[in-house]
Short mmCIF file of C-alpha atoms in Angstrom, two decimals:
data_model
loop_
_atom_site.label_atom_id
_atom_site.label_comp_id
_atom_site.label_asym_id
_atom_site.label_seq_id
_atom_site.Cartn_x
_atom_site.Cartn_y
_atom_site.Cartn_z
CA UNK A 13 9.01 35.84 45.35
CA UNK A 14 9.34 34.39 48.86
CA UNK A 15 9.71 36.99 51.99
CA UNK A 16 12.63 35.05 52.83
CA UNK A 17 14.21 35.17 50.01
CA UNK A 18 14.11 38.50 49.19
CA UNK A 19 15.89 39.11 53.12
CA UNK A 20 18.32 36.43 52.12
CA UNK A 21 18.98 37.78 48.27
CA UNK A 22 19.04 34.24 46.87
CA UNK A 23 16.63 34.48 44.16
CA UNK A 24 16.26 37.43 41.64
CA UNK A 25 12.99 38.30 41.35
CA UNK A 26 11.79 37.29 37.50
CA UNK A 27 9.44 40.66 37.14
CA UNK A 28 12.71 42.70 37.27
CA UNK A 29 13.40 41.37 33.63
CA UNK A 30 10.25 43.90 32.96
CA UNK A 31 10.46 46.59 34.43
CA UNK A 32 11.95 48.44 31.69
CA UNK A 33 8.97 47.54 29.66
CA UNK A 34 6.51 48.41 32.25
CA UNK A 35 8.34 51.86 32.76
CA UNK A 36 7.98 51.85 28.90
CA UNK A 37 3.78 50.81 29.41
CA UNK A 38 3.41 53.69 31.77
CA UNK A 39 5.22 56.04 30.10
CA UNK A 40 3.20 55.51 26.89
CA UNK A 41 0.05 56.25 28.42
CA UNK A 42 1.71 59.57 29.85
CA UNK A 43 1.66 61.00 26.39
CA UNK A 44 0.25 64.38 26.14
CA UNK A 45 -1.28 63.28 22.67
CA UNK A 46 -3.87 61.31 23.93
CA UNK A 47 -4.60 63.82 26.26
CA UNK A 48 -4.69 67.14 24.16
CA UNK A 49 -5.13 65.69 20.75
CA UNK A 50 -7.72 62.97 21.99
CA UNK A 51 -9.42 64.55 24.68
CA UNK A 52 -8.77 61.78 26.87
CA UNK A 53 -10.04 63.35 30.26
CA UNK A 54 -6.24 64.21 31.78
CA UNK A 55 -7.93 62.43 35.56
CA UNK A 56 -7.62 59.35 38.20
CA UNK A 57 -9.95 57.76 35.44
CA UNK A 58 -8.33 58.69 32.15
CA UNK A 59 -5.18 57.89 33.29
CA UNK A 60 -5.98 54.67 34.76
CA UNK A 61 -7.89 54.04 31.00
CA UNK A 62 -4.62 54.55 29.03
CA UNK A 63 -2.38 52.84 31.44
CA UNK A 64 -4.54 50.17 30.85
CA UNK A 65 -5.10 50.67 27.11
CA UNK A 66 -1.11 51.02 26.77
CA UNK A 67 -0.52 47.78 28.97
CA UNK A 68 -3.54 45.90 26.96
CA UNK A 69 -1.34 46.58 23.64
CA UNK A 70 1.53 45.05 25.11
CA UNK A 71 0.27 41.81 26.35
CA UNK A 72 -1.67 41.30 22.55
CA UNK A 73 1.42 41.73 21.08
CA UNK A 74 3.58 39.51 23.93
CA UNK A 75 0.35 36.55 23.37
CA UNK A 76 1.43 36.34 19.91
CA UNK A 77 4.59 34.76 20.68
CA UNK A 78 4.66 31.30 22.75
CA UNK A 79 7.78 32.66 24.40
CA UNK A 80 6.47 35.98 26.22
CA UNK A 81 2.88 34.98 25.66
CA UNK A 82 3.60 33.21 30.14
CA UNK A 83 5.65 35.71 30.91
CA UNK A 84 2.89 38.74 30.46
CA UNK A 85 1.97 37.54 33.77
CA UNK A 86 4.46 39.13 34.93
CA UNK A 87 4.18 42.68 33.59
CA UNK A 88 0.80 42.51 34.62
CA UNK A 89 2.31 41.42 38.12
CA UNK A 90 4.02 45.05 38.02
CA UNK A 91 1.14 46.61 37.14
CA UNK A 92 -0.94 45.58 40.01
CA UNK A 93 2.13 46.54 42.73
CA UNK A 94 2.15 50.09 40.78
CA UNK A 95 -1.91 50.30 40.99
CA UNK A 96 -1.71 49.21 44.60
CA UNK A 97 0.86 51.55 45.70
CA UNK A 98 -0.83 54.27 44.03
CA UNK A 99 -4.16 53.02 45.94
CA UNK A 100 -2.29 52.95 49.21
CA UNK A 101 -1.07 56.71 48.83
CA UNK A 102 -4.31 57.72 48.06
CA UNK A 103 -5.38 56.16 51.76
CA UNK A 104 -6.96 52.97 50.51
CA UNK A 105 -6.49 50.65 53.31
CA UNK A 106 -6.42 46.69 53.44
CA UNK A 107 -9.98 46.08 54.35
CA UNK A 108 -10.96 47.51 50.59
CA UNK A 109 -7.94 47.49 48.95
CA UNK A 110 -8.32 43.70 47.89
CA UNK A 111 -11.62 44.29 46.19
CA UNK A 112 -10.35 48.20 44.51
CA UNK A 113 -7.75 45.51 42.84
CA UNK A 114 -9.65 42.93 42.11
CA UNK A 115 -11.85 45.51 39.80
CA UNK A 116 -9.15 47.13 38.15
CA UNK A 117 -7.81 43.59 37.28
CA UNK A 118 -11.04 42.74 35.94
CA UNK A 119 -11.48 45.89 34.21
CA UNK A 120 -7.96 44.95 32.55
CA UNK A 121 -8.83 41.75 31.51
CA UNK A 122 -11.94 42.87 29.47
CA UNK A 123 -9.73 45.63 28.05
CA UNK A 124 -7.20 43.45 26.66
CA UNK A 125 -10.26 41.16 25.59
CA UNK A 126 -11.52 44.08 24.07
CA UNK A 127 -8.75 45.63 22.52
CA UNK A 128 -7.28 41.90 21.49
CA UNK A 129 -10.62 42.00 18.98
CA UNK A 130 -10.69 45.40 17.90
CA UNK A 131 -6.83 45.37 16.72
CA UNK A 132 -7.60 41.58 14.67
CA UNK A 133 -10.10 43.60 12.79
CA UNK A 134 -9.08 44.96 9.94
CA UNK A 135 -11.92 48.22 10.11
CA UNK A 136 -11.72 50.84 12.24
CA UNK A 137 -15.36 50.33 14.02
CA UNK A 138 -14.70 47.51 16.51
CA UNK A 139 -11.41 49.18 17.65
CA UNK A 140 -13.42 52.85 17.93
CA UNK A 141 -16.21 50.49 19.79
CA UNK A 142 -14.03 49.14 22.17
CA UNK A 143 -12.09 52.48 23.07
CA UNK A 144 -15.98 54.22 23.14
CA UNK A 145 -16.75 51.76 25.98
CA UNK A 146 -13.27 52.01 27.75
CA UNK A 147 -12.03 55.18 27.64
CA UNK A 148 -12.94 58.58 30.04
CA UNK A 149 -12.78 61.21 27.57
CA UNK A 150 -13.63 64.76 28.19
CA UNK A 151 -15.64 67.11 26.36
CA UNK A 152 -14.76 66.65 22.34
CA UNK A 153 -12.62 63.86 22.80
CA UNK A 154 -12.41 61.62 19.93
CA UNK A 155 -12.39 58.10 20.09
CA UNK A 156 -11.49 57.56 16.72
CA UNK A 157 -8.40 59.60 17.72
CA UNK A 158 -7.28 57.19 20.34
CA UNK A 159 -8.43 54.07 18.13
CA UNK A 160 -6.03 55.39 15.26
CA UNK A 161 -3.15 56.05 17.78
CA UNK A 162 -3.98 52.49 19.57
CA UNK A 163 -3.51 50.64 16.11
CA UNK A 164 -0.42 52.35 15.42
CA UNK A 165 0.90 51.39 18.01
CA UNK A 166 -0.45 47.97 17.52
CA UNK A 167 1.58 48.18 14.42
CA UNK A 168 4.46 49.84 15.97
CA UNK A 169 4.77 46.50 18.52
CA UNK A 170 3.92 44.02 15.82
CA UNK A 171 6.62 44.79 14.15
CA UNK A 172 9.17 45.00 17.41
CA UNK A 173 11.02 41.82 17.87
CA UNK A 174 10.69 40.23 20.87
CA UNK A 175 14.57 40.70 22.56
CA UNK A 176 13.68 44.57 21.95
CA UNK A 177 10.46 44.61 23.43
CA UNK A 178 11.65 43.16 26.37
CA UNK A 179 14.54 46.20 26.51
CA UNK A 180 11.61 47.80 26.22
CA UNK A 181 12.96 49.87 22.94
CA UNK A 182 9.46 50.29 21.56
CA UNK A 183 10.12 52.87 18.38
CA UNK A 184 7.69 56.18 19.21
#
C-alpha cells in the first residue's frame, strides 16, 4: 500500500484481512510443547525455526486452494514486517537489514519447500528429515516429536475450511 494512501485512508490495506491468521501463525509456534516436549531450543533461533515451521504449514495448506493459494503472499507480507521490526529492535540498521531479510525469506522458502514434501509423504522419514535439517533443537530434542506435532497440524488445517482459516479459527 501506497504512502499516500495510507495518510489519505482511501484504500484498506489487503494484509489486514490476515492478521488474525498471522497472530494465529505466531501464536502456534509460541507453544510451550514444542519447546518442553520437543526440545526445540526455547532461543532467537528456535523461535525463528517454528515461526517459520508454523507459517510453512499454513501457506501448504492455503496452496491447496486456487482461492488463498495468491493471497499467501500476503501473510508472508506480515511476516516479513514482524521479522523486520523484531530486527530493528534488536539494532539492525538499514545498511544490513535488507540482506538479514533477504535470508530469512530464503530460509522460508526452502522450509515451506521442505515441509510442502515431507507432509505429501505418507511416512514419517521425509517429514523427520526435513524438521532434522530445519529445526534448532537443544540437547534431547526430538525431531520426530516436532514431525508428529507438524503433521497434526497438517491434518488439523487440511481439514479447516477456508472462510475459517482466514478467521484464523484453527482447532488446537
Amino acid at each position: 500500500m501506497s504512502l499516500l494512501a495510507k495518510i489519505f485512508g482511501r484504500q484498506t490495506d489487503p494484509r489486514e484481512r490476515f492478521v488474525p491468521l498471522w497472530r494465529a501463525v505466531v501464536g502456534i509456534a509460541r507453544e510451550p510443547q514444542w519447546y518442553a516436549e520437543c526440545g526445540v531450543a526455547d532461543t532467537q533461533e528456535g523461535r525463528f525455526d517454528m515461526l517459520s515451521t508454523a507459517l510453512a504449514a499454513v501457506i501448504v495448506r492455503m496452496e491447496r486452494e486456487e482461492g488463498l493459494r495468491a493471497q499467501a503472499a500476503l501473510l508472508t507480507e506480515l511476516f516479513v514486517e514482524d521479522i523486520e521490526g523484531q530486527l530493528r529492535q534488536q539494532g539492525i540498521g538499514d545498511p544490513t537489514l535488507g540482506k538479514r531479510v533477504g535470508k530469512l525469506m530464503s530460509a522460508l522458502g526452502g522450509r515451506i519447500g521442505a515441509y510442502r514434501a515431507g507432509l505429501a509423504d505418507t511416512g514419517d522419514a521425509a517429514l523427520t528429515d526435513a524438521v532434522t535439517r530445519n529445526v534448532t533443537f537443544g540437547e534431547g530434542g526430538s525431531p520426530a516429536c516436532v514431525a508428529a506435532r507438524l503433521r497434526a497440524l497438517h491434518r488439523t488445517l487440511q481439514q479447516t475450511p477456508d472462510d475459517a482459516l482466514l478467521r484464523a479459527e484453527i482447532a488446537r
